[in-house]
JSON list of C-alpha atoms in Angstrom, two decimals:
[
{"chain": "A", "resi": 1, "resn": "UNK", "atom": "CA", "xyz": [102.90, 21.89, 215.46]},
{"chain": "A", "resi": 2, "resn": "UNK", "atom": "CA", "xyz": [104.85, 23.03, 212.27]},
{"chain": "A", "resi": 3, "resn": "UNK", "atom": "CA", "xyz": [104.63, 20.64, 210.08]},
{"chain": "A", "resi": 4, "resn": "UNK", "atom": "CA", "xyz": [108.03, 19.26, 208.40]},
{"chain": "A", "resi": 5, "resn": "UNK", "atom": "CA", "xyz": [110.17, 20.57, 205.52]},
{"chain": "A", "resi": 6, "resn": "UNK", "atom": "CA", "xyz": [109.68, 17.09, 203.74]},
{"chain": "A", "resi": 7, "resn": "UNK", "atom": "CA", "xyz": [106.08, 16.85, 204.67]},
{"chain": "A", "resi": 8, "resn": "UNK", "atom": "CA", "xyz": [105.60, 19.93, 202.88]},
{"chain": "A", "resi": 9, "resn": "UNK", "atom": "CA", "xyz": [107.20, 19.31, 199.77]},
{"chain": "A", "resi": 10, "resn": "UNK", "atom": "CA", "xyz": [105.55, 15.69, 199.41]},
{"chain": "A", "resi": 11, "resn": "UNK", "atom": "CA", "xyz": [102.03, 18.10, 199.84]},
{"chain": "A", "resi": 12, "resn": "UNK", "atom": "CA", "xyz": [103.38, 20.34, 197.45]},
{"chain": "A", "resi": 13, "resn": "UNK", "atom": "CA", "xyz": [104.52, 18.08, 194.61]},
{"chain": "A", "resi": 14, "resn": "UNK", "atom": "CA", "xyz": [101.63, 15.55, 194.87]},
{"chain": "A", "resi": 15, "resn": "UNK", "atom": "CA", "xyz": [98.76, 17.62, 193.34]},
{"chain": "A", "resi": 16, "resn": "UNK", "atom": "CA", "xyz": [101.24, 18.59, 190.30]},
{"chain": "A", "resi": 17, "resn": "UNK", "atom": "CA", "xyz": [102.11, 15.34, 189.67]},
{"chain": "A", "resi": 18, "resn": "UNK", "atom": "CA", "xyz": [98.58, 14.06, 189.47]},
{"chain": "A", "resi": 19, "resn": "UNK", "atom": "CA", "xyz": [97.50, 16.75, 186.83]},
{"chain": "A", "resi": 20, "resn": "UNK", "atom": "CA", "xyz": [100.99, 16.13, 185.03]},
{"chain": "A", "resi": 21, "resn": "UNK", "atom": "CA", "xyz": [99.54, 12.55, 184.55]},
{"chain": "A", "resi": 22, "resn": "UNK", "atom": "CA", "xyz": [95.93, 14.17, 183.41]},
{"chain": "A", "resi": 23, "resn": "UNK", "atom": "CA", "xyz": [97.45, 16.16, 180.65]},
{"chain": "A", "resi": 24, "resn": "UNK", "atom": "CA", "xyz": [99.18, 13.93, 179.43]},
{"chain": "A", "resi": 25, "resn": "UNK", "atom": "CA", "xyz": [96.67, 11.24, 179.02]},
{"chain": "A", "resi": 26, "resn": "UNK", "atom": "CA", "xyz": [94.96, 14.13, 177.43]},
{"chain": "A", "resi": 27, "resn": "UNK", "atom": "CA", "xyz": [97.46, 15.07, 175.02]},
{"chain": "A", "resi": 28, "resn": "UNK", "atom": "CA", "xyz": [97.66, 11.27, 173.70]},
{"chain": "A", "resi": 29, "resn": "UNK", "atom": "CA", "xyz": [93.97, 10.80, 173.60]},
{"chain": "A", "resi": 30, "resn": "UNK", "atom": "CA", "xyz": [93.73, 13.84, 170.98]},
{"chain": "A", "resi": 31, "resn": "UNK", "atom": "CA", "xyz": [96.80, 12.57, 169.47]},
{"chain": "A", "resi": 32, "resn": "UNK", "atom": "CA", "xyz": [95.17, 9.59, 168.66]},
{"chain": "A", "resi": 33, "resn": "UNK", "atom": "CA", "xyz": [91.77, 10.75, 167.72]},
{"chain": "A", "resi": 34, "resn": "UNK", "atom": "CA", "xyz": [94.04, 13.34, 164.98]},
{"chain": "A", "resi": 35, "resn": "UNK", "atom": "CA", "xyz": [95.15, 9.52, 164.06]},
{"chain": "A", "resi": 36, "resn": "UNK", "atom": "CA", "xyz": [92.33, 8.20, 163.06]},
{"chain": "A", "resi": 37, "resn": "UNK", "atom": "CA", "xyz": [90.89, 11.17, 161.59]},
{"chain": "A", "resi": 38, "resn": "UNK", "atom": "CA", "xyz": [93.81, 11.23, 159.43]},
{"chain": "A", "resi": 39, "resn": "UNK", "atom": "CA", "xyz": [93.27, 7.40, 158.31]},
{"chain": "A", "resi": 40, "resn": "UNK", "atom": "CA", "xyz": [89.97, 8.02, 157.81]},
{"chain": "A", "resi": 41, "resn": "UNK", "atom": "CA", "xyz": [90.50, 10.94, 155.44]},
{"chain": "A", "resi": 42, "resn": "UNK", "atom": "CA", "xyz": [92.83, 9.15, 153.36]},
{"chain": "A", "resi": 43, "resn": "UNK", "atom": "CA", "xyz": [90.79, 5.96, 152.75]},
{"chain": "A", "resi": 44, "resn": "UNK", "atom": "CA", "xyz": [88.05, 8.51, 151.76]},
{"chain": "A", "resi": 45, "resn": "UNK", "atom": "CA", "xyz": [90.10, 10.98, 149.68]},
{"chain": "A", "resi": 46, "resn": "UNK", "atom": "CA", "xyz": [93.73, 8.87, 148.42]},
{"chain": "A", "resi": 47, "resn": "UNK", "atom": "CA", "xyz": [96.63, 10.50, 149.65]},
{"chain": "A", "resi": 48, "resn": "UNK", "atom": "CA", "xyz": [97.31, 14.09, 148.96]},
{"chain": "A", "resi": 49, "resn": "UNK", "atom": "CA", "xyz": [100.68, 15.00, 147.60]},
{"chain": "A", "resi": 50, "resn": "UNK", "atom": "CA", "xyz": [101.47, 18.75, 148.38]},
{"chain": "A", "resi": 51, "resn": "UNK", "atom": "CA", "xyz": [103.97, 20.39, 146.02]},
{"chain": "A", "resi": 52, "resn": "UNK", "atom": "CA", "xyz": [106.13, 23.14, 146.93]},
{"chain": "A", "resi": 53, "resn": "UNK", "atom": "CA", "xyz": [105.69, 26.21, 144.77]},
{"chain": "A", "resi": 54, "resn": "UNK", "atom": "CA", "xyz": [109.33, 27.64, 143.90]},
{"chain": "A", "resi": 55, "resn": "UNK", "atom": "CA", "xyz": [109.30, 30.81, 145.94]},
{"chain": "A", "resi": 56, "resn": "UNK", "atom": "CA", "xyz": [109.66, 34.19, 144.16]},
{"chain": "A", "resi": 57, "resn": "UNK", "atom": "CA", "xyz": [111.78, 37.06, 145.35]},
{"chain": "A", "resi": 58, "resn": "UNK", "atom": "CA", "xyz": [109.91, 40.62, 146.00]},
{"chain": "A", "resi": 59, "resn": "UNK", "atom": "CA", "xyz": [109.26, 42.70, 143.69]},
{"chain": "A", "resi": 60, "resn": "UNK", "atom": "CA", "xyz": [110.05, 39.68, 140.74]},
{"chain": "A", "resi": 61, "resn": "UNK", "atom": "CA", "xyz": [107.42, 38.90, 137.80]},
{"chain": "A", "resi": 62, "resn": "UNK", "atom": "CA", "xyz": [106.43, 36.17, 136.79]},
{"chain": "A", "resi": 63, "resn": "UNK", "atom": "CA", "xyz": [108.46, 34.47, 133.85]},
{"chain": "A", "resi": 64, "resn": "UNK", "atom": "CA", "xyz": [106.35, 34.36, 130.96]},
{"chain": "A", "resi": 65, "resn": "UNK", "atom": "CA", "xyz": [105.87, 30.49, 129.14]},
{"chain": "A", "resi": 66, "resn": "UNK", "atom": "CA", "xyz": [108.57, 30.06, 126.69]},
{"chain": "A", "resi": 67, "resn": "UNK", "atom": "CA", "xyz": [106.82, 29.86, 122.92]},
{"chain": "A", "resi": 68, "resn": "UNK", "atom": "CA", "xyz": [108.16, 28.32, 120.64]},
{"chain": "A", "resi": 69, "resn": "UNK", "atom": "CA", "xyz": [107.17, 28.74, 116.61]},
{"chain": "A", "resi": 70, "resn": "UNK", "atom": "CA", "xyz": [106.13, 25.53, 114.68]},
{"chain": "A", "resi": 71, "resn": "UNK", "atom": "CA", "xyz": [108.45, 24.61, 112.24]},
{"chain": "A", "resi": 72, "resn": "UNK", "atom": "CA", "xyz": [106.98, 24.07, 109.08]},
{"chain": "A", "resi": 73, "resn": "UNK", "atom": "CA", "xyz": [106.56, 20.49, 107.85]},
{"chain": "A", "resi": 74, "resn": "UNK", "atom": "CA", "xyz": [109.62, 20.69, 105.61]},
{"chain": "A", "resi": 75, "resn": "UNK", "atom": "CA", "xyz": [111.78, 21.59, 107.99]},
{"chain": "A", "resi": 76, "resn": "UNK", "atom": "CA", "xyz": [114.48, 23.97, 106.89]},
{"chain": "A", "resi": 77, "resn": "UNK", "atom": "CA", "xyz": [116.14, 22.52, 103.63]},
{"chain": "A", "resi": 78, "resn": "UNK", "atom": "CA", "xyz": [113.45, 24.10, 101.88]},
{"chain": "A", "resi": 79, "resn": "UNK", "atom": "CA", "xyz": [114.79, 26.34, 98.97]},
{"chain": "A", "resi": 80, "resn": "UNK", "atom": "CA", "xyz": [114.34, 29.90, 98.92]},
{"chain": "A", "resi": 81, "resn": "UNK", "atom": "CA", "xyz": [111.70, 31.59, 97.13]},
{"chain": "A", "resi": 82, "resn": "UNK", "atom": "CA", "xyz": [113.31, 32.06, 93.15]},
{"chain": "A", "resi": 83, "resn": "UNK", "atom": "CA", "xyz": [111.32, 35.03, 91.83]},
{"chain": "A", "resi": 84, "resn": "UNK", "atom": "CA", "xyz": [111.85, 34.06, 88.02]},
{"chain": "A", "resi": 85, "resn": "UNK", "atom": "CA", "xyz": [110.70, 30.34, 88.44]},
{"chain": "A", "resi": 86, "resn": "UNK", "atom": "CA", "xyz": [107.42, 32.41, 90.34]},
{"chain": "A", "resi": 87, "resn": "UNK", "atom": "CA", "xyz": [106.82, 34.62, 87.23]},
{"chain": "A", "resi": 88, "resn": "UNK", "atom": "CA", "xyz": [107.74, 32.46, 84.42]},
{"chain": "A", "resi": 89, "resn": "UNK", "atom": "CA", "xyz": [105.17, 30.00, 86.53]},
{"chain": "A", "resi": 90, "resn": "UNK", "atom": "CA", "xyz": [102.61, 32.64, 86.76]},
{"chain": "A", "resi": 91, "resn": "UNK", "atom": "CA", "xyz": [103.01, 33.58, 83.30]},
{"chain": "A", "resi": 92, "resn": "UNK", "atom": "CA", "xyz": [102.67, 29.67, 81.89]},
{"chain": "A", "resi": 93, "resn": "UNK", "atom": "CA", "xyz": [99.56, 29.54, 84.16]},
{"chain": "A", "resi": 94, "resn": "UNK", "atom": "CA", "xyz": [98.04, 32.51, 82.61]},
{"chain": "A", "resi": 95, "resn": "UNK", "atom": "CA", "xyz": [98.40, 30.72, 79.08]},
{"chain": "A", "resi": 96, "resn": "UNK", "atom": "CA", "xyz": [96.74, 27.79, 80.34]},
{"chain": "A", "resi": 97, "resn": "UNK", "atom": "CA", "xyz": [93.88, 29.20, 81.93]},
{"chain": "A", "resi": 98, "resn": "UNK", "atom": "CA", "xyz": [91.83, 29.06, 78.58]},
{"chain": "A", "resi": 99, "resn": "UNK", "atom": "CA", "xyz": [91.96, 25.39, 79.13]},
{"chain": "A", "resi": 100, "resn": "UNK", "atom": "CA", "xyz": [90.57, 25.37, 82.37]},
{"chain": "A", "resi": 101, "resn": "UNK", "atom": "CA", "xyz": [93.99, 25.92, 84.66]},
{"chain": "A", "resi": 102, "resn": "UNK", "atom": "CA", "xyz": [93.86, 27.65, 87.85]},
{"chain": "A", "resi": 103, "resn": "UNK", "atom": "CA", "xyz": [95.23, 30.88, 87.46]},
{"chain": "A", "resi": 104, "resn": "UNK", "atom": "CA", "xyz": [94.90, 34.60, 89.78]},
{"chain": "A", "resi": 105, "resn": "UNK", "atom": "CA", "xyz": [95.93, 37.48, 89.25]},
{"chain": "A", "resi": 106, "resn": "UNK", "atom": "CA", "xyz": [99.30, 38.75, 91.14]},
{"chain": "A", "resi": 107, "resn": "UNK", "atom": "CA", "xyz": [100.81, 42.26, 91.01]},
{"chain": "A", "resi": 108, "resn": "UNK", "atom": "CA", "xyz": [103.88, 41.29, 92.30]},
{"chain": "A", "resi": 109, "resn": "UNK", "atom": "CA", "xyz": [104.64, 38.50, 89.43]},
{"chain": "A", "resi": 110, "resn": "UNK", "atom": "CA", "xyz": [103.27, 41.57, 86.86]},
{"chain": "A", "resi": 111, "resn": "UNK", "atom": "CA", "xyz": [105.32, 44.01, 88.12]},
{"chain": "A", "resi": 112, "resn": "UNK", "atom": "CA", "xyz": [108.52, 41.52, 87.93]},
{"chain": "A", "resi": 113, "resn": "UNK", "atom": "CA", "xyz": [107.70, 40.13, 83.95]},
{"chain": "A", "resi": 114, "resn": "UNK", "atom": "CA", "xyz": [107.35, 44.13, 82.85]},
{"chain": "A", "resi": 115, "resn": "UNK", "atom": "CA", "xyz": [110.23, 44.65, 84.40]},
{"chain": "A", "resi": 116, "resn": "UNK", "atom": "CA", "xyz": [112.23, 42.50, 82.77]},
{"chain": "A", "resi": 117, "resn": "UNK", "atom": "CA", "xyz": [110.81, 42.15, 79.67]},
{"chain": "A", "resi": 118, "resn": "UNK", "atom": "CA", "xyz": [113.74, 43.34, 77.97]},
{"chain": "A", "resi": 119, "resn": "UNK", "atom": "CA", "xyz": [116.21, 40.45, 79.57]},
{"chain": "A", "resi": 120, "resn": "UNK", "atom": "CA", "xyz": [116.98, 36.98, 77.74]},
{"chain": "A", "resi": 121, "resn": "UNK", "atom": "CA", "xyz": [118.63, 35.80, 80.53]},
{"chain": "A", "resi": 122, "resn": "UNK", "atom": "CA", "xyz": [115.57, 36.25, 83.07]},
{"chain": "A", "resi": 123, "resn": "UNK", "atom": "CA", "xyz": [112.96, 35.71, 79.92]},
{"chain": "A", "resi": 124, "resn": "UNK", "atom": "CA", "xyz": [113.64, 33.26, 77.12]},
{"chain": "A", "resi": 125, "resn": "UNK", "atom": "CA", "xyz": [112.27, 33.87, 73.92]},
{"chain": "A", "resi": 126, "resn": "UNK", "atom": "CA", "xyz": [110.05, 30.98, 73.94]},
{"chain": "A", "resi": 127, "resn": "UNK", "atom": "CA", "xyz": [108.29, 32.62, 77.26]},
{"chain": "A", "resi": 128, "resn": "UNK", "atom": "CA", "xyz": [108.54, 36.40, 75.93]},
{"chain": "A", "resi": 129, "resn": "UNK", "atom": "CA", "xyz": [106.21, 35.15, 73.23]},
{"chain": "A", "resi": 130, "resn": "UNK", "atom": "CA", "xyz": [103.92, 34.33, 75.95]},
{"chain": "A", "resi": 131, "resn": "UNK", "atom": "CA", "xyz": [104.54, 37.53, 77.34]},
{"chain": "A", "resi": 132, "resn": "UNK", "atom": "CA", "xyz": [103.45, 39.92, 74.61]},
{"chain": "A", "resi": 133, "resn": "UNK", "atom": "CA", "xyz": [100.08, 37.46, 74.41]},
{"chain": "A", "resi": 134, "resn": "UNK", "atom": "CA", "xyz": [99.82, 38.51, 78.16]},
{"chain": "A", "resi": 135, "resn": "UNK", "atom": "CA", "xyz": [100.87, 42.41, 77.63]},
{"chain": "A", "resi": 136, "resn": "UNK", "atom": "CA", "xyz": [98.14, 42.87, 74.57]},
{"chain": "A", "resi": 137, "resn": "UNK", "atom": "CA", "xyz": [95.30, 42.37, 77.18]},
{"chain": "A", "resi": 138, "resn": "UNK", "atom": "CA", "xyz": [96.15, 44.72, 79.79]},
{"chain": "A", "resi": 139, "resn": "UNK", "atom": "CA", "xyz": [93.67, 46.44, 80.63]},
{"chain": "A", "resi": 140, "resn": "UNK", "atom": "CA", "xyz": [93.47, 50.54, 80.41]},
{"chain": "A", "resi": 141, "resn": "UNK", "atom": "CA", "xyz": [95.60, 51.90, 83.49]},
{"chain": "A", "resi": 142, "resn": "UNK", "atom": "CA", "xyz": [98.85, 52.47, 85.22]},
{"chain": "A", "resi": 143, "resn": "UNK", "atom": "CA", "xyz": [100.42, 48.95, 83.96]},
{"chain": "A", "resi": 144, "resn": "UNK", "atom": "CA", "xyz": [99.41, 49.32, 80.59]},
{"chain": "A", "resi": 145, "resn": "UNK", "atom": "CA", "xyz": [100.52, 53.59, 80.42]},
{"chain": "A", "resi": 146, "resn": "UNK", "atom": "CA", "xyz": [104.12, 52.69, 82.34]},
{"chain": "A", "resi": 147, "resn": "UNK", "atom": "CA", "xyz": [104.94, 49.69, 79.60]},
{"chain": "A", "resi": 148, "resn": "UNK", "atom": "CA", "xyz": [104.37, 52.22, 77.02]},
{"chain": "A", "resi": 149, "resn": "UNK", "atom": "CA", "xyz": [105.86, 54.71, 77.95]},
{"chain": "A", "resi": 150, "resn": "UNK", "atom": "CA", "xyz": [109.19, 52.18, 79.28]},
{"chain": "A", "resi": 151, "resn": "UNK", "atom": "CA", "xyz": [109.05, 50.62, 75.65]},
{"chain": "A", "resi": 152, "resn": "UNK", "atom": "CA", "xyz": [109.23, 53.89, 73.63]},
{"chain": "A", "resi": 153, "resn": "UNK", "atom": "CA", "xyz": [112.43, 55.17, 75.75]},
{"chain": "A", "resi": 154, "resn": "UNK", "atom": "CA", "xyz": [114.25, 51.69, 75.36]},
{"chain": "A", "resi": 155, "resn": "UNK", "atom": "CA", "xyz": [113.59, 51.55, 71.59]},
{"chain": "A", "resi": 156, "resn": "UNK", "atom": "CA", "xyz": [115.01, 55.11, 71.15]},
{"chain": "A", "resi": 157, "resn": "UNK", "atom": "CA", "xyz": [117.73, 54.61, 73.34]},
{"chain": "A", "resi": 158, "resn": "UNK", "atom": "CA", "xyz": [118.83, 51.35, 71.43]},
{"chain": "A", "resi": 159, "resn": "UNK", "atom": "CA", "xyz": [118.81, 52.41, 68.25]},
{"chain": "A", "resi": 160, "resn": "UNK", "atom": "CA", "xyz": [120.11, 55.96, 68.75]},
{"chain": "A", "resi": 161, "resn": "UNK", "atom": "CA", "xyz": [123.31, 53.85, 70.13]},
{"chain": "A", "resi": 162, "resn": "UNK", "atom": "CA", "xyz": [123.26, 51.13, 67.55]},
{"chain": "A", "resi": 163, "resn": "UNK", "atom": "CA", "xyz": [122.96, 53.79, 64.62]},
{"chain": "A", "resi": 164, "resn": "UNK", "atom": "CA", "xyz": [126.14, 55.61, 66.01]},
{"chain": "A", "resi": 165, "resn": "UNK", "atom": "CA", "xyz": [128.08, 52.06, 65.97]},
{"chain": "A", "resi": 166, "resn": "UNK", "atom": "CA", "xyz": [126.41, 51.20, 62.39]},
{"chain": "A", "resi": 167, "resn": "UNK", "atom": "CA", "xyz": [128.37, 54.83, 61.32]},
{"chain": "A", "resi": 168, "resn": "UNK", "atom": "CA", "xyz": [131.10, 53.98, 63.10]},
{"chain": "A", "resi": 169, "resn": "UNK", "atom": "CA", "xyz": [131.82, 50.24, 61.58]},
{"chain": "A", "resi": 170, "resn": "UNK", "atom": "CA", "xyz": [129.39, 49.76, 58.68]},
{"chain": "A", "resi": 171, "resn": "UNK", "atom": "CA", "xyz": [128.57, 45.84, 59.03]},
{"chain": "A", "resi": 172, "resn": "UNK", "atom": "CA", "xyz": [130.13, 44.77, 62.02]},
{"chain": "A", "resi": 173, "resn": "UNK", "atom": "CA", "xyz": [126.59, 43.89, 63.60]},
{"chain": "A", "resi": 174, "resn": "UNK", "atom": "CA", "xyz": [125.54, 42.14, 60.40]},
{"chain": "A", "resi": 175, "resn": "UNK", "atom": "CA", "xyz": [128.43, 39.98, 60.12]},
{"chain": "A", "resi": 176, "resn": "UNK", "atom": "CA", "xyz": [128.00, 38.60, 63.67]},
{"chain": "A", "resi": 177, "resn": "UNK", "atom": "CA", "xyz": [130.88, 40.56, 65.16]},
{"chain": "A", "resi": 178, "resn": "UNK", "atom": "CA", "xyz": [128.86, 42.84, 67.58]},
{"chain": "A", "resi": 179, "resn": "UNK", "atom": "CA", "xyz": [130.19, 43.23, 70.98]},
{"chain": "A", "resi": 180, "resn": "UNK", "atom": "CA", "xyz": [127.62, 41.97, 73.71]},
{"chain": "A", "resi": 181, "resn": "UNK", "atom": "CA", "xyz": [126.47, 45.14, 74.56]},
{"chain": "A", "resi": 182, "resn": "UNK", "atom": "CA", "xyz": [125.76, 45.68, 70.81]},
{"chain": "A", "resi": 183, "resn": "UNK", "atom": "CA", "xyz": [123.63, 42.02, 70.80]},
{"chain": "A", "resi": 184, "resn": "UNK", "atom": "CA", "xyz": [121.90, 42.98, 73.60]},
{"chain": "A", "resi": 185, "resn": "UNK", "atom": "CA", "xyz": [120.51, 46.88, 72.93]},
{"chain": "A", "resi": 186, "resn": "UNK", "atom": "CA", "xyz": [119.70, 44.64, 69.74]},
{"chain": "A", "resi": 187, "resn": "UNK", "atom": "CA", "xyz": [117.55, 42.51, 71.61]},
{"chain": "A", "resi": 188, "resn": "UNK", "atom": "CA", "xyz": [115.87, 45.42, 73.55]},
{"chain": "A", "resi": 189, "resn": "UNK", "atom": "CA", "xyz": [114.93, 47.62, 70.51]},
{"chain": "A", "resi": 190, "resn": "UNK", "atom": "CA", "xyz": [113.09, 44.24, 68.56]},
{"chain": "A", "resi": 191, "resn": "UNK", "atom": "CA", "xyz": [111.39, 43.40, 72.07]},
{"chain": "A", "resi": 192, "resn": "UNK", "atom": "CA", "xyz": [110.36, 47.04, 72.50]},
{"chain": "A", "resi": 193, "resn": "UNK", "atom": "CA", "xyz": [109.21, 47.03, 69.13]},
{"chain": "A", "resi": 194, "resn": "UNK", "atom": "CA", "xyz": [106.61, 43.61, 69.66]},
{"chain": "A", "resi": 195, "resn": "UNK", "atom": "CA", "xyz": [105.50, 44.98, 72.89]},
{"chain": "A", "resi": 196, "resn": "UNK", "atom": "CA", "xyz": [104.55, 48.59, 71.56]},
{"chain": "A", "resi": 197, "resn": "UNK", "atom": "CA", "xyz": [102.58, 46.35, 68.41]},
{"chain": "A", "resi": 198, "resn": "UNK", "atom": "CA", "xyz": [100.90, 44.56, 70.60]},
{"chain": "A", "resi": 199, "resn": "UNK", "atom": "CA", "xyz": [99.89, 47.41, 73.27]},
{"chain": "A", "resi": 200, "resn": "UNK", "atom": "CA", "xyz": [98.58, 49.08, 69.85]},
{"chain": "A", "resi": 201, "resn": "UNK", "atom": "CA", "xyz": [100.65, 51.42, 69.14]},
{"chain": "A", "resi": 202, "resn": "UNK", "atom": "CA", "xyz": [103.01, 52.80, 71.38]},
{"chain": "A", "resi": 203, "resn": "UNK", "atom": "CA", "xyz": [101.41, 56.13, 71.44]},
{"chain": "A", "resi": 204, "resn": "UNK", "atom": "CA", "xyz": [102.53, 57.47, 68.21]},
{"chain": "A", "resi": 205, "resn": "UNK", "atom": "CA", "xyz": [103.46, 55.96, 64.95]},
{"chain": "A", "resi": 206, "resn": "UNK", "atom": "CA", "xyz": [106.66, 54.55, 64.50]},
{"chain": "A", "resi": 207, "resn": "UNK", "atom": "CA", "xyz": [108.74, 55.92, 61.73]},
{"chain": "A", "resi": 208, "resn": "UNK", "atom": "CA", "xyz": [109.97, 53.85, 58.74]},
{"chain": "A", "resi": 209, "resn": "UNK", "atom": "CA", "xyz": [113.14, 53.63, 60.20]},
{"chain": "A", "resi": 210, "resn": "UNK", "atom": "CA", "xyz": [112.18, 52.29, 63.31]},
{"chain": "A", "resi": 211, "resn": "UNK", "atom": "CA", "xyz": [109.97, 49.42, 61.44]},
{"chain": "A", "resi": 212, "resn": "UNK", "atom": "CA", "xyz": [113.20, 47.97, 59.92]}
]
């Protein structure tokens, strides 16, 4: 006898159903045991936060850390650097190393007093003084051969142009009514004058015109 259509089906769905039920008692049994692993892992270990890197695009490099430079400790209303403060400072220090100051040599402040030797404004007398003390000691070499040779072509210069004004209007520089071009080659040739004393010479003689 054929067995019926609903017979059948009831035979066909009942061993499904059964493992159905299996696996899924399954599933929830290794759903809990991940559970309780879980719990145990965090009592051991504290919970684990996982942060998300920022993703990169292809072919991108990595940004480099920003630096930034240390400002210095006074900030930025510090004045700037005054290079005849520097040398007139340099030059004082120089005077007082005989009395134990602290004082090193520096090109740079050299350089600037030979330079401008010559200028009242940038060296007063009071300081030139110190600087033909300074200038007498130079030792044999570039510094001392240069001031020379700069002092001899200043002297000439000045007086060749303050004769030419003396034959021009006898008396007008004695008398105080020199222009200020006139006071200040006058102020070159006598500071030309100390410096090439005091270097020893000047590399010739001067005449006795230029002594006056």
């Amino acid at each position: 006898r054929q067995p019926s259509f609903e017979g059948s089906l009831t035979h066909a769905r009942g061993p499904n159903r059964r493992h159905s039920g299996c696996s899924s008692r399954g599933r929830a049994q290794s759903l809990g045991r991940s559970a309780e692993a879980r719990r145990a892992r965090t009592a051991q270990h504290g919970t684990v936060n996982f942060v998300e890197m920022p993703k990169r695009k292809t072919g991108e490099r990595p940004k480099k850390a920003n630096y930034k430079k240390p400002v210095s400790k006074g900030g930025h209303n510090e004045p700037p650097p005054n290079p005849v403060v520097d040398a007139i400072a340099y030059l004082d220090a120089w005077c007082a190393r005989e009395k134990g100051g602290d004082w090193k040599f520096n090109k740079t402040r050299q350089v600037y007093l030979l330079r401008h030797a010559y200028d009242e404004d940038v060296l007063p007398k009071e300081h030139f003084k110190k600087l033909v003390r300074y200038i007498a000691v130079l030792p044999e070499g570039p510094a001392r051969g240069k001031t020379i040779e700069q002092a001899l072509v200043l002297h000439d210069d000045a007086r060749s142009v303050l004769k030419q004004t003396k034959d021009t209007a006898p008396g007008a520089i004695a008398v105080g009514d020199a222009s200020p071009d006139e006071k200040r080659l006058a102020v070159v040739r006598k500071r030309a004058k100390k410096l090439l004393k005091a270097l020893g010479a000047a590399g010739r003689p001067l005449s006795d015109d230029e002594q006056d």
